[in-house]
mmCIF file of C-alpha atoms and ligand atoms in Angstrom:
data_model
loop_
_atom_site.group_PDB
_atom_site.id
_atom_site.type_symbol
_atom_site.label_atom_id
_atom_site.label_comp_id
_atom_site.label_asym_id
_atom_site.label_seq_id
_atom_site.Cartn_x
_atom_site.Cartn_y
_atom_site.Cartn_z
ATOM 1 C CA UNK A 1 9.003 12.863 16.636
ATOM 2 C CA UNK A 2 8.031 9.250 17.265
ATOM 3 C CA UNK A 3 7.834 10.046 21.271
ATOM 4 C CA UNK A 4 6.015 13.118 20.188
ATOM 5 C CA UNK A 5 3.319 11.149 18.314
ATOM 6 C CA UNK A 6 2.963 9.087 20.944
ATOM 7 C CA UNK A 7 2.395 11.352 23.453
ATOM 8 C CA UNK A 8 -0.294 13.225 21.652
ATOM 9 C CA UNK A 9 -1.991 9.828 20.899
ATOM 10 C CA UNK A 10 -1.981 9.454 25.212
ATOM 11 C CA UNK A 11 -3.680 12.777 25.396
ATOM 12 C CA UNK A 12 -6.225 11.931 22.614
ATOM 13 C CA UNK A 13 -9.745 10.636 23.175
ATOM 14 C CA UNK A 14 -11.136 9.504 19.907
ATOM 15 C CA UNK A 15 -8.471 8.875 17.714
ATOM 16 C CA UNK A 16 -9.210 7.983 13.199
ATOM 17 C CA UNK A 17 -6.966 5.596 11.604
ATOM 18 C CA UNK A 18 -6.702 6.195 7.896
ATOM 19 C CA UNK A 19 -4.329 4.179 5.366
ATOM 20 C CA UNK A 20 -4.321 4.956 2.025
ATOM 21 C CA UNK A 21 -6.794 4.229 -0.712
ATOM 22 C CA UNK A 22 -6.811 0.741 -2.221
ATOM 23 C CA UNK A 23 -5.400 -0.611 0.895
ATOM 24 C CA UNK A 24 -2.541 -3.197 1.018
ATOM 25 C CA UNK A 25 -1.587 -4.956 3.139
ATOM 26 C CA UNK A 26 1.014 -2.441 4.799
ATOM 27 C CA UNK A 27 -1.685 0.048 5.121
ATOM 28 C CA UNK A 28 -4.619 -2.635 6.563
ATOM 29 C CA UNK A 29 -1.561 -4.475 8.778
ATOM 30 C CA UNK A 30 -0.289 -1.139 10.357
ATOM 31 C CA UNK A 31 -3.800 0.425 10.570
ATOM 32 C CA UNK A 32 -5.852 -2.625 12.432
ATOM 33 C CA UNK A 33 -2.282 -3.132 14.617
ATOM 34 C CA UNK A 34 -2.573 0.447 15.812
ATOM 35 C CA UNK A 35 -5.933 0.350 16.524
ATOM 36 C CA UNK A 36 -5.759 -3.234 18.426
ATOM 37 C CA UNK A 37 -2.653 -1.278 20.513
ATOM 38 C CA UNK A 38 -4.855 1.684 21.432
ATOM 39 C CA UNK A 39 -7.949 0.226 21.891
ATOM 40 C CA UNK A 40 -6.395 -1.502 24.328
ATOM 41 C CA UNK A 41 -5.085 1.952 25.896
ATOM 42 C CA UNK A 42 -8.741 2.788 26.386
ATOM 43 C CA UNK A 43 -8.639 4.936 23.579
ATOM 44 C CA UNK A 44 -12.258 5.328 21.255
ATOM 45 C CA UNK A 45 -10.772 3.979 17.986
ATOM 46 C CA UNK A 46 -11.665 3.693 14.755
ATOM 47 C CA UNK A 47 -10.170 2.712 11.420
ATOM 48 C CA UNK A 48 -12.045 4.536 8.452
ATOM 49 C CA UNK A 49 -11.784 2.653 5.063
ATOM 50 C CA UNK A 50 -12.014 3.981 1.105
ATOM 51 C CA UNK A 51 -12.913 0.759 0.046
ATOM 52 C CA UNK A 52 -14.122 -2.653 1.422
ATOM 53 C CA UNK A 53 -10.909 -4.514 3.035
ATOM 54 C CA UNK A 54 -9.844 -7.680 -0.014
ATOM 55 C CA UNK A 55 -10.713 -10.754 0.948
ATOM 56 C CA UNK A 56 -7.567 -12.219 1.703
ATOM 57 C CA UNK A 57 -7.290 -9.705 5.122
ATOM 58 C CA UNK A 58 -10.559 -11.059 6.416
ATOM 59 C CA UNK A 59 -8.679 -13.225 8.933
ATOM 60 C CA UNK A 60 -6.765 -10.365 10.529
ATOM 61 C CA UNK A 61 -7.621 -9.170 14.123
ATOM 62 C CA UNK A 62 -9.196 -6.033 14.741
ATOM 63 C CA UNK A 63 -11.516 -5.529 11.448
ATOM 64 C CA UNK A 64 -14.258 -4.792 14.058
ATOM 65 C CA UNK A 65 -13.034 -1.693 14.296
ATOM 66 C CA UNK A 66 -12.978 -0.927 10.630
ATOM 67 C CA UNK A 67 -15.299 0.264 7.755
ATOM 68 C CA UNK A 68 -15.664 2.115 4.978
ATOM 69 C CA UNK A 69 -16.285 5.736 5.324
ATOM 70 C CA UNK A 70 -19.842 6.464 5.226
ATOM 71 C CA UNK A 71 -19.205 10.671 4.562
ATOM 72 C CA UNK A 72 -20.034 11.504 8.130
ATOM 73 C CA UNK A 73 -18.014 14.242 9.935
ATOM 74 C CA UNK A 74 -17.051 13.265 13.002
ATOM 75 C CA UNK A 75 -14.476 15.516 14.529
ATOM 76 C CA UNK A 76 -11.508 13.216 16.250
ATOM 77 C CA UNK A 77 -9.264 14.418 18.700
ATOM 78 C CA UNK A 78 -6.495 12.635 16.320
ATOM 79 C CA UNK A 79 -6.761 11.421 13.057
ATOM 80 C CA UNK A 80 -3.621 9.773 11.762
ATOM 81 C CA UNK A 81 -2.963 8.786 7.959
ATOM 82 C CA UNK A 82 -1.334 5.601 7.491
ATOM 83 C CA UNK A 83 1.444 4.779 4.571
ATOM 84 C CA UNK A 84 0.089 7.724 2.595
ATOM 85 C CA UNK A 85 2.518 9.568 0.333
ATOM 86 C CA UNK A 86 0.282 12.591 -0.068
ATOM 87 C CA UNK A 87 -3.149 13.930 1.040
ATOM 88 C CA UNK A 88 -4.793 12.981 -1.490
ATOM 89 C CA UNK A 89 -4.360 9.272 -1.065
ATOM 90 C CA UNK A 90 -7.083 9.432 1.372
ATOM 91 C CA UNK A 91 -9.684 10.202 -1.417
ATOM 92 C CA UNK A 92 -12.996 11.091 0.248
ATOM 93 C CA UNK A 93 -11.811 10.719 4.184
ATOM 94 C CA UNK A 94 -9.450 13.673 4.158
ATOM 95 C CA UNK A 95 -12.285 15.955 5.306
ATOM 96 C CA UNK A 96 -11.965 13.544 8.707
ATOM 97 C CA UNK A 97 -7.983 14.121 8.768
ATOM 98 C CA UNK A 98 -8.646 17.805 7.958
ATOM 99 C CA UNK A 99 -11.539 18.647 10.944
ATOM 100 C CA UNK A 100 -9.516 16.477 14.017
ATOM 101 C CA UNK A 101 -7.693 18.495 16.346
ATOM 102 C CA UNK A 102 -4.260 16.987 16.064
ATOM 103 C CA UNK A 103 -3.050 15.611 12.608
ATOM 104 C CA UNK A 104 -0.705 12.521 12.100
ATOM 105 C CA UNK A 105 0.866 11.286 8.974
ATOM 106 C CA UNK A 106 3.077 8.183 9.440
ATOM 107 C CA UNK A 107 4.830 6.597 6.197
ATOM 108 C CA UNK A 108 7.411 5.627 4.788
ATOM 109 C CA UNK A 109 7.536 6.267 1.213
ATOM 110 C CA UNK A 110 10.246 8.735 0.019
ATOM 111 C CA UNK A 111 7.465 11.034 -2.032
ATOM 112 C CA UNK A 112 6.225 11.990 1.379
ATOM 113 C CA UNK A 113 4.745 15.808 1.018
ATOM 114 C CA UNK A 114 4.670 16.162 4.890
ATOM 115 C CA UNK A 115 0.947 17.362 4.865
ATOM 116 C CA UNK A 116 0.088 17.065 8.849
ATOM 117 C CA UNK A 117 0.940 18.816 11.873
ATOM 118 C CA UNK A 118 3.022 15.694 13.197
ATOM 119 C CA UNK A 119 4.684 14.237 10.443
ATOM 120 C CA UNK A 120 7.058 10.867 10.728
ATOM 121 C CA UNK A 121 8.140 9.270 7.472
ATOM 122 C CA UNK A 122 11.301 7.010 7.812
ATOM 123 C CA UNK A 123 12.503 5.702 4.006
ATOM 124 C CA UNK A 124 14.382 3.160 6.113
ATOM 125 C CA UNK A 125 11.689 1.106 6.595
ATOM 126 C CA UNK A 126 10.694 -1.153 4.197
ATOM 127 C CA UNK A 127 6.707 -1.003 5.823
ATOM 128 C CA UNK A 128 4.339 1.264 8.283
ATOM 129 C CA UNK A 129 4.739 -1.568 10.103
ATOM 130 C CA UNK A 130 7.925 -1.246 11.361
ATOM 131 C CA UNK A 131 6.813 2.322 12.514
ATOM 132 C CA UNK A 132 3.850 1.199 14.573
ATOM 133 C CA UNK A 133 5.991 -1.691 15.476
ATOM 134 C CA UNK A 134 8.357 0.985 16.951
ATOM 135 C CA UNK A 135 5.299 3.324 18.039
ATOM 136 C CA UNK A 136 4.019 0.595 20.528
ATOM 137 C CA UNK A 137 7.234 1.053 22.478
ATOM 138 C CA UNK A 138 7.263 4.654 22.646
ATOM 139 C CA UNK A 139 3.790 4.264 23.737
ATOM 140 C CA UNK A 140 4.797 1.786 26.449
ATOM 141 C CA UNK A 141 3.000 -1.078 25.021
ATOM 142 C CA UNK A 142 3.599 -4.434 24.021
ATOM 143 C CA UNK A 143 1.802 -6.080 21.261
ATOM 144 C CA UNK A 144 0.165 -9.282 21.817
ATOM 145 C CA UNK A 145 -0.583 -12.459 19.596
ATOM 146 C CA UNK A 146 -3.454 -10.059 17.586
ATOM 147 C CA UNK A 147 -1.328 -6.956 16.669
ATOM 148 C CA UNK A 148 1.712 -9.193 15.764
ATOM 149 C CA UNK A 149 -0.560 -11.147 13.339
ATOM 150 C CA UNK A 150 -1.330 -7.303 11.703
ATOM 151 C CA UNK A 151 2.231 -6.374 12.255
ATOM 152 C CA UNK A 152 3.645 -9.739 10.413
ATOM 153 C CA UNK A 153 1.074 -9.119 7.559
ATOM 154 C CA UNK A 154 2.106 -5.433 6.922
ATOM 155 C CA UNK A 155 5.685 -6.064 7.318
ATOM 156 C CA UNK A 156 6.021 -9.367 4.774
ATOM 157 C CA UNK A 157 3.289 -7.888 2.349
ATOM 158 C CA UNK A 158 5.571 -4.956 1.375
ATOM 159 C CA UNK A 159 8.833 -6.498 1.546
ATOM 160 C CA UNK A 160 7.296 -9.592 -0.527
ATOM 161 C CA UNK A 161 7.773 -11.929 2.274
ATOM 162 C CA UNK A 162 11.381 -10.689 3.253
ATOM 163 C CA UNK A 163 12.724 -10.582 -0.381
ATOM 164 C CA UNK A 164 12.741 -7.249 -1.685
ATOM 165 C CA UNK A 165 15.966 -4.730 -1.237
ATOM 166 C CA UNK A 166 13.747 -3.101 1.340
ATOM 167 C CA UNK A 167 14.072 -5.631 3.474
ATOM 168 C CA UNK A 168 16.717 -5.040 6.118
ATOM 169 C CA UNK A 169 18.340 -6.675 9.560
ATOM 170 C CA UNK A 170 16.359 -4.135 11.488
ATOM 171 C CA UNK A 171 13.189 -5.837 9.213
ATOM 172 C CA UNK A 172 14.318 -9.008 10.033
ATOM 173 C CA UNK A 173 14.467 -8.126 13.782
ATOM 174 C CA UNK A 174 11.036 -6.830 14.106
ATOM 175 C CA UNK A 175 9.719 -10.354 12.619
ATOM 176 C CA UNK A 176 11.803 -12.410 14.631
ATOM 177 C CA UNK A 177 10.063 -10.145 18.235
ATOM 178 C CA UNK A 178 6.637 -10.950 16.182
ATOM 179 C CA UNK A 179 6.972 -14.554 15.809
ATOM 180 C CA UNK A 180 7.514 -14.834 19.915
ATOM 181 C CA UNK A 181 4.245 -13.393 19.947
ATOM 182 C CA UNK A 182 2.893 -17.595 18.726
ATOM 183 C CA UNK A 183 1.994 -16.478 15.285
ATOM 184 C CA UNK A 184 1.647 -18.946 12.455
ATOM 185 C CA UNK A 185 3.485 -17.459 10.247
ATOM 186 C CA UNK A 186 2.552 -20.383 7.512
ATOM 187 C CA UNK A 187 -1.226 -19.607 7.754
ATOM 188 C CA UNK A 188 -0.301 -16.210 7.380
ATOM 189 C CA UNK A 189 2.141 -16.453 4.111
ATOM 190 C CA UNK A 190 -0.853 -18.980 2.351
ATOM 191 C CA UNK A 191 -2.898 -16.645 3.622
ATOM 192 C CA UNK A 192 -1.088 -13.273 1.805
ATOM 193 C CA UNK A 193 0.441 -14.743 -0.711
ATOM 194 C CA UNK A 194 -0.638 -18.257 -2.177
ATOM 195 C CA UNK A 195 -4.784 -17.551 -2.369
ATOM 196 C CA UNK A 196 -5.961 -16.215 -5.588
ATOM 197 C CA UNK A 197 -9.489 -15.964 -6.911
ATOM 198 C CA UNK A 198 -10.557 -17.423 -10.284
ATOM 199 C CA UNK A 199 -10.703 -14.214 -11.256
ATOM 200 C CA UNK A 200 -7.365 -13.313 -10.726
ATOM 201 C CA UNK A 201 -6.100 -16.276 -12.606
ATOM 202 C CA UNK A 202 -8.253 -14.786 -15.665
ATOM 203 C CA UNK A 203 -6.865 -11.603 -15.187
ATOM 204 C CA UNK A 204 -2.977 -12.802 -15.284
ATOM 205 C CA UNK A 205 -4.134 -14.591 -18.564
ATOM 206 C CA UNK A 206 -5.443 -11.657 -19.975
ATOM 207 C CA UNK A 207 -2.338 -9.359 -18.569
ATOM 208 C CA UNK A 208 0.325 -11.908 -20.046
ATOM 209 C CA UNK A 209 -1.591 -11.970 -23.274
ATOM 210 C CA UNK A 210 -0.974 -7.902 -23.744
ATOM 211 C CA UNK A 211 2.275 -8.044 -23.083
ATOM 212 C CA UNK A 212 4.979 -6.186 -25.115
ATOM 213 C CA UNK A 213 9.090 -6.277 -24.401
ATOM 214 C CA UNK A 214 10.764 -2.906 -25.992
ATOM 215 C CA UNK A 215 14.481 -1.740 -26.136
ATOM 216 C CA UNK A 216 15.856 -5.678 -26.088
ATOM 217 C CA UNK A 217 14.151 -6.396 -23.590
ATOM 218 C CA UNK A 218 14.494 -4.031 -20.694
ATOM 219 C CA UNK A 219 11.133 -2.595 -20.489
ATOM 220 C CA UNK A 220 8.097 -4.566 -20.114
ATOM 221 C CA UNK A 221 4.597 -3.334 -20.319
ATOM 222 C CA UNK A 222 0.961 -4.990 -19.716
ATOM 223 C CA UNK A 223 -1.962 -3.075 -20.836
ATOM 224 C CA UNK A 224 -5.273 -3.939 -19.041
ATOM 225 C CA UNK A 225 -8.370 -2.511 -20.431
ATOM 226 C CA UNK A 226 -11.721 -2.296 -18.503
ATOM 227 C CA UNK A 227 -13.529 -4.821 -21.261
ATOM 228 C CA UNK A 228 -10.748 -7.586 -20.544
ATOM 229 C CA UNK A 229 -10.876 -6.598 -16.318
ATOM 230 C CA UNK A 230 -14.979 -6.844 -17.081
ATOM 231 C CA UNK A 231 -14.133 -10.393 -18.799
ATOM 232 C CA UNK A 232 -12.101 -11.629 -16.647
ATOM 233 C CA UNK A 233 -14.635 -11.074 -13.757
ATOM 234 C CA UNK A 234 -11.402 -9.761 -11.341
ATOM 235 C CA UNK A 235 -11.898 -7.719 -8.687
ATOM 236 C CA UNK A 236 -9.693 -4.293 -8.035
ATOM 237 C CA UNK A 237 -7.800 -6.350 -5.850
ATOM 238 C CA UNK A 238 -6.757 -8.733 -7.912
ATOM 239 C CA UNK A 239 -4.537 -6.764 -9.889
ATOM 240 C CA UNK A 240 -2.091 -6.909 -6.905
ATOM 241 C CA UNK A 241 1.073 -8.106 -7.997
ATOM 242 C CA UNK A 242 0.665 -8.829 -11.469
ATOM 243 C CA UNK A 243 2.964 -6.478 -12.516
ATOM 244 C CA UNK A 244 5.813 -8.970 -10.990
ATOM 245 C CA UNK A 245 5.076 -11.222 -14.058
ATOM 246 C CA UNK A 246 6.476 -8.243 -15.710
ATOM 247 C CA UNK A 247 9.229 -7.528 -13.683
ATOM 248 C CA UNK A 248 10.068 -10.887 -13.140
ATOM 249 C CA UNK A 249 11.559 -11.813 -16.704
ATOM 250 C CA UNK A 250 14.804 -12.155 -17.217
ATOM 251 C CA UNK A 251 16.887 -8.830 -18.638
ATOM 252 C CA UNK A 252 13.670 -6.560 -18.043
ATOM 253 C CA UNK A 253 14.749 -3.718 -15.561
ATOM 254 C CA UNK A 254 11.223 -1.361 -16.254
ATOM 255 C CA UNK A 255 8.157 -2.864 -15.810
ATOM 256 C CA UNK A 256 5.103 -1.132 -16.263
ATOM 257 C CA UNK A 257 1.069 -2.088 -16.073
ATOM 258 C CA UNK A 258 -1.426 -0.267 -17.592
ATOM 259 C CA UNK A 259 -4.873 -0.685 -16.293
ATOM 260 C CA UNK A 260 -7.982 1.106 -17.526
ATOM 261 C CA UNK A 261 -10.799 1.294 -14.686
ATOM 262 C CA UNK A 262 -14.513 1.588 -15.014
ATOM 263 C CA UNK A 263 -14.638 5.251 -15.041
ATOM 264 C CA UNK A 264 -12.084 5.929 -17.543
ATOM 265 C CA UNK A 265 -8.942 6.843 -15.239
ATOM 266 C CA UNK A 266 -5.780 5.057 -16.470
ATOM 267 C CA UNK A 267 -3.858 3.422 -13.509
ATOM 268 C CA UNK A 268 -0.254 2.460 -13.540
ATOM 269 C CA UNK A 269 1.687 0.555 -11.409
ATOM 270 C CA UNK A 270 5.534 0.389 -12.427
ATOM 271 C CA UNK A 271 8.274 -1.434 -10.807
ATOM 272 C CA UNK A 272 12.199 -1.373 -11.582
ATOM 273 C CA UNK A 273 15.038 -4.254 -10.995
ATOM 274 C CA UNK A 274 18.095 -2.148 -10.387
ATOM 275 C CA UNK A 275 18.992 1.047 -11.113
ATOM 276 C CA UNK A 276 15.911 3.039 -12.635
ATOM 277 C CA UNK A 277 14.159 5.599 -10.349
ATOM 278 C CA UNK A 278 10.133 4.558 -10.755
ATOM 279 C CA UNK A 279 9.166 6.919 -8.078
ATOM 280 C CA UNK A 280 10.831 9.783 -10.810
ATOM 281 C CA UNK A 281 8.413 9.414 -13.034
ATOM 282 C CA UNK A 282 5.124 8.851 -11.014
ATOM 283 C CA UNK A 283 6.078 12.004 -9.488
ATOM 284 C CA UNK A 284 5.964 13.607 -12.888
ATOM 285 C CA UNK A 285 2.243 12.781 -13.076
ATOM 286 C CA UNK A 286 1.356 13.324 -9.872
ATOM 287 C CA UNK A 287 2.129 9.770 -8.148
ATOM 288 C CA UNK A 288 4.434 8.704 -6.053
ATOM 289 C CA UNK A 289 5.756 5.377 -4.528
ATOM 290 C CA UNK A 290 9.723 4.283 -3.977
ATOM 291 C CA UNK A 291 12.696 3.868 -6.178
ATOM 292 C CA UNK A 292 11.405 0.514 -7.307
ATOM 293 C CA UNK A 293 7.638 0.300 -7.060
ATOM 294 C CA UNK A 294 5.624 3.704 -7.374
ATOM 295 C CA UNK A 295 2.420 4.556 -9.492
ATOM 296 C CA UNK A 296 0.331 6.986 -10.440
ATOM 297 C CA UNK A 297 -3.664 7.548 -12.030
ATOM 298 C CA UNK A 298 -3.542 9.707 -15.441
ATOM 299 C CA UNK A 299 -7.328 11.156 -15.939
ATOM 300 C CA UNK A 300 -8.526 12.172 -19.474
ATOM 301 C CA UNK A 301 -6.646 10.135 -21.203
ATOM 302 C CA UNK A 302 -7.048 6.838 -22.743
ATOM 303 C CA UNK A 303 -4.541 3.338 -22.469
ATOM 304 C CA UNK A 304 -2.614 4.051 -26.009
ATOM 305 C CA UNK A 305 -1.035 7.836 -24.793
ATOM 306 C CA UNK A 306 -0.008 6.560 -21.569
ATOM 307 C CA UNK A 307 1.666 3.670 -22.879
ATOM 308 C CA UNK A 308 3.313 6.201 -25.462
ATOM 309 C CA UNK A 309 3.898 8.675 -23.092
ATOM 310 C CA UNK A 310 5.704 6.157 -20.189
ATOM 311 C CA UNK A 311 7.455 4.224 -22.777
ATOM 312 C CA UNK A 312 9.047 7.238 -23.845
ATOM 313 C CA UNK A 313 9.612 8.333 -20.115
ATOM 314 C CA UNK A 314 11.601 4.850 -19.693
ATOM 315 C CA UNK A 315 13.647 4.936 -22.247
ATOM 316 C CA UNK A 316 14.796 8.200 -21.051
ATOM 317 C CA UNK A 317 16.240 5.988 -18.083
ATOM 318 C CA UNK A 318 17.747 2.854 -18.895
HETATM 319 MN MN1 MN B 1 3.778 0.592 2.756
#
């Protein structure tokens, strides 16, 4: 399927790239890489945004090719969707996935509803950018210094720079054919992973200050609502991680936090230690993610129910 998708990208003119809303680093990594490799194939390329790119991505090659969807329908002869679990992850661009000629969806998270006519999600890998890593041969390419600088981002953003159990040799591989590309892998790690805003540092305050430890210990939950985000003068962004304050103490296996956003929708990000299933229960309200990070948004509903409403939900599964 990966030759496939490659060959219909060779055939393709003007090709989309679209990761998934509230872009990470997997999804800006893989996207910008992709466009950098086909670009370079003499392909018209561009990379079509939800949301302006976080700060702490502005060094990464290829942003010239990127921006936030303005709501103009251009018809591609590709559009491909990038680390999306569903369709609806690409909030207002999916009338761009839905008008191009040939569809793409390339992911890797185990939720995967298969919603394009070329569909390759491998749960092996622990980021997108393994795929496009793996796409670029298939394609007959090599990628250079600027791709492998995307490539490294996406790869240690969503393995938390090699530690998580996604990681794996293959993972470690991948990096190790990266870093002969001359990256500085130390300016990208402070880069990704030791530069937070005041804001942020605000924001952890007020996140460690809400939070509650239930059955002995084994579930931990943050509740953020919009007044403290307001307070704490945070961007979206910022939230990024947080939740591993959660997760991080010792005996919890559930962690769970509970953010309110400005219009009212209740976001949750939840992440597990060991053995419970967080993708299970985003996928009960409509979310999805991996065994041990997933999410979900509840709308109508208010900071209190969801908290009721997951706690019981992980109790259910310790
Ligand atoms: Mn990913």
């Amino acid at each position: 399927m990966l030759k496939k998708i490659a060959e219909a990208m060779a055939e393709a003119g003007s090709i989309a790239i679209l990761p998934h809303m509230a872009a990470d680093g997997d999804a800006i990594g893989s996207s910008l890489a992709l466009a950098i490799g086909l670009s370079e194939a003499g392909k018209e390329v561009s990379v079509f945004l939800e949301e302006k790119v976080p700060h702490i991505y502005d060094f990464l090659p290829g942003l010239e090719m990127a921006r936030v969807y303005d709501g103009v329908e251009t018809k591609y002869d590709l559009a491909v969707a990038l680390d999306c679990g569903d369709i609806e992850r690409l909030g207002s661009r999916k009338p761009v996935f839905g008008k191009a000629a040939v569809t793409v969806n390339i992911d890797h998270h185990a939720t995967n509803t298969g919603f394009a006519m070329l569909d390759y999600v491998d749960t092996s890998c622990a980021a997108v950018g393994e795929i496009i890593y793996e796409l670029f041969g298939q394609m007959g390419a090599d990628p250079g210094k600027d791709a492998a600088i995307c490539l490294y981002t996406a790869i240690a953003s969503d393995t938390g720079g090699f530690r998580y159990s996604n990681t794996t040799s293959r993972t470690h591989t991948i990096a190790s054919e990266l870093l002969e590309k001359g990256i500085d892998v130390a300016d990208i790690s402070r880069r990704i992973f030791d530069t937070v805003s005041p804001g942020k540092v605000r924001l952890i305050g007020e996140a460690v200050n809400s939070l509650e430890l239930f059955e002995d210990g084994r579930i931990a939950v943050m509740s953020v609502s919009y007044e403290a985000m307001r307070r704490s003068g945070a961007a979206d962004e910022d939230t990024d991680g947080i939740i591993n304050i959660a997760r991080n103490i010792s005996g919890v296996e559930a962690a769970a936090m509970i953010r309110e956003m400005e219009n009212g929708d209740i976001r949750v990000n939840l992440r597990s230690n060991s053995y419970v299933d967080v993708s299970a229960v985003a996928s009960k309200y409509s979310g999805g993610g991996h065994m041990r990070a997933a999410g979900f948004t509840a709308r109508n509903s208010d900071l209190e129910t969801v908290r009721e409403m997951l706690l019981e939900d992980l109790r259910g599964m310790l």
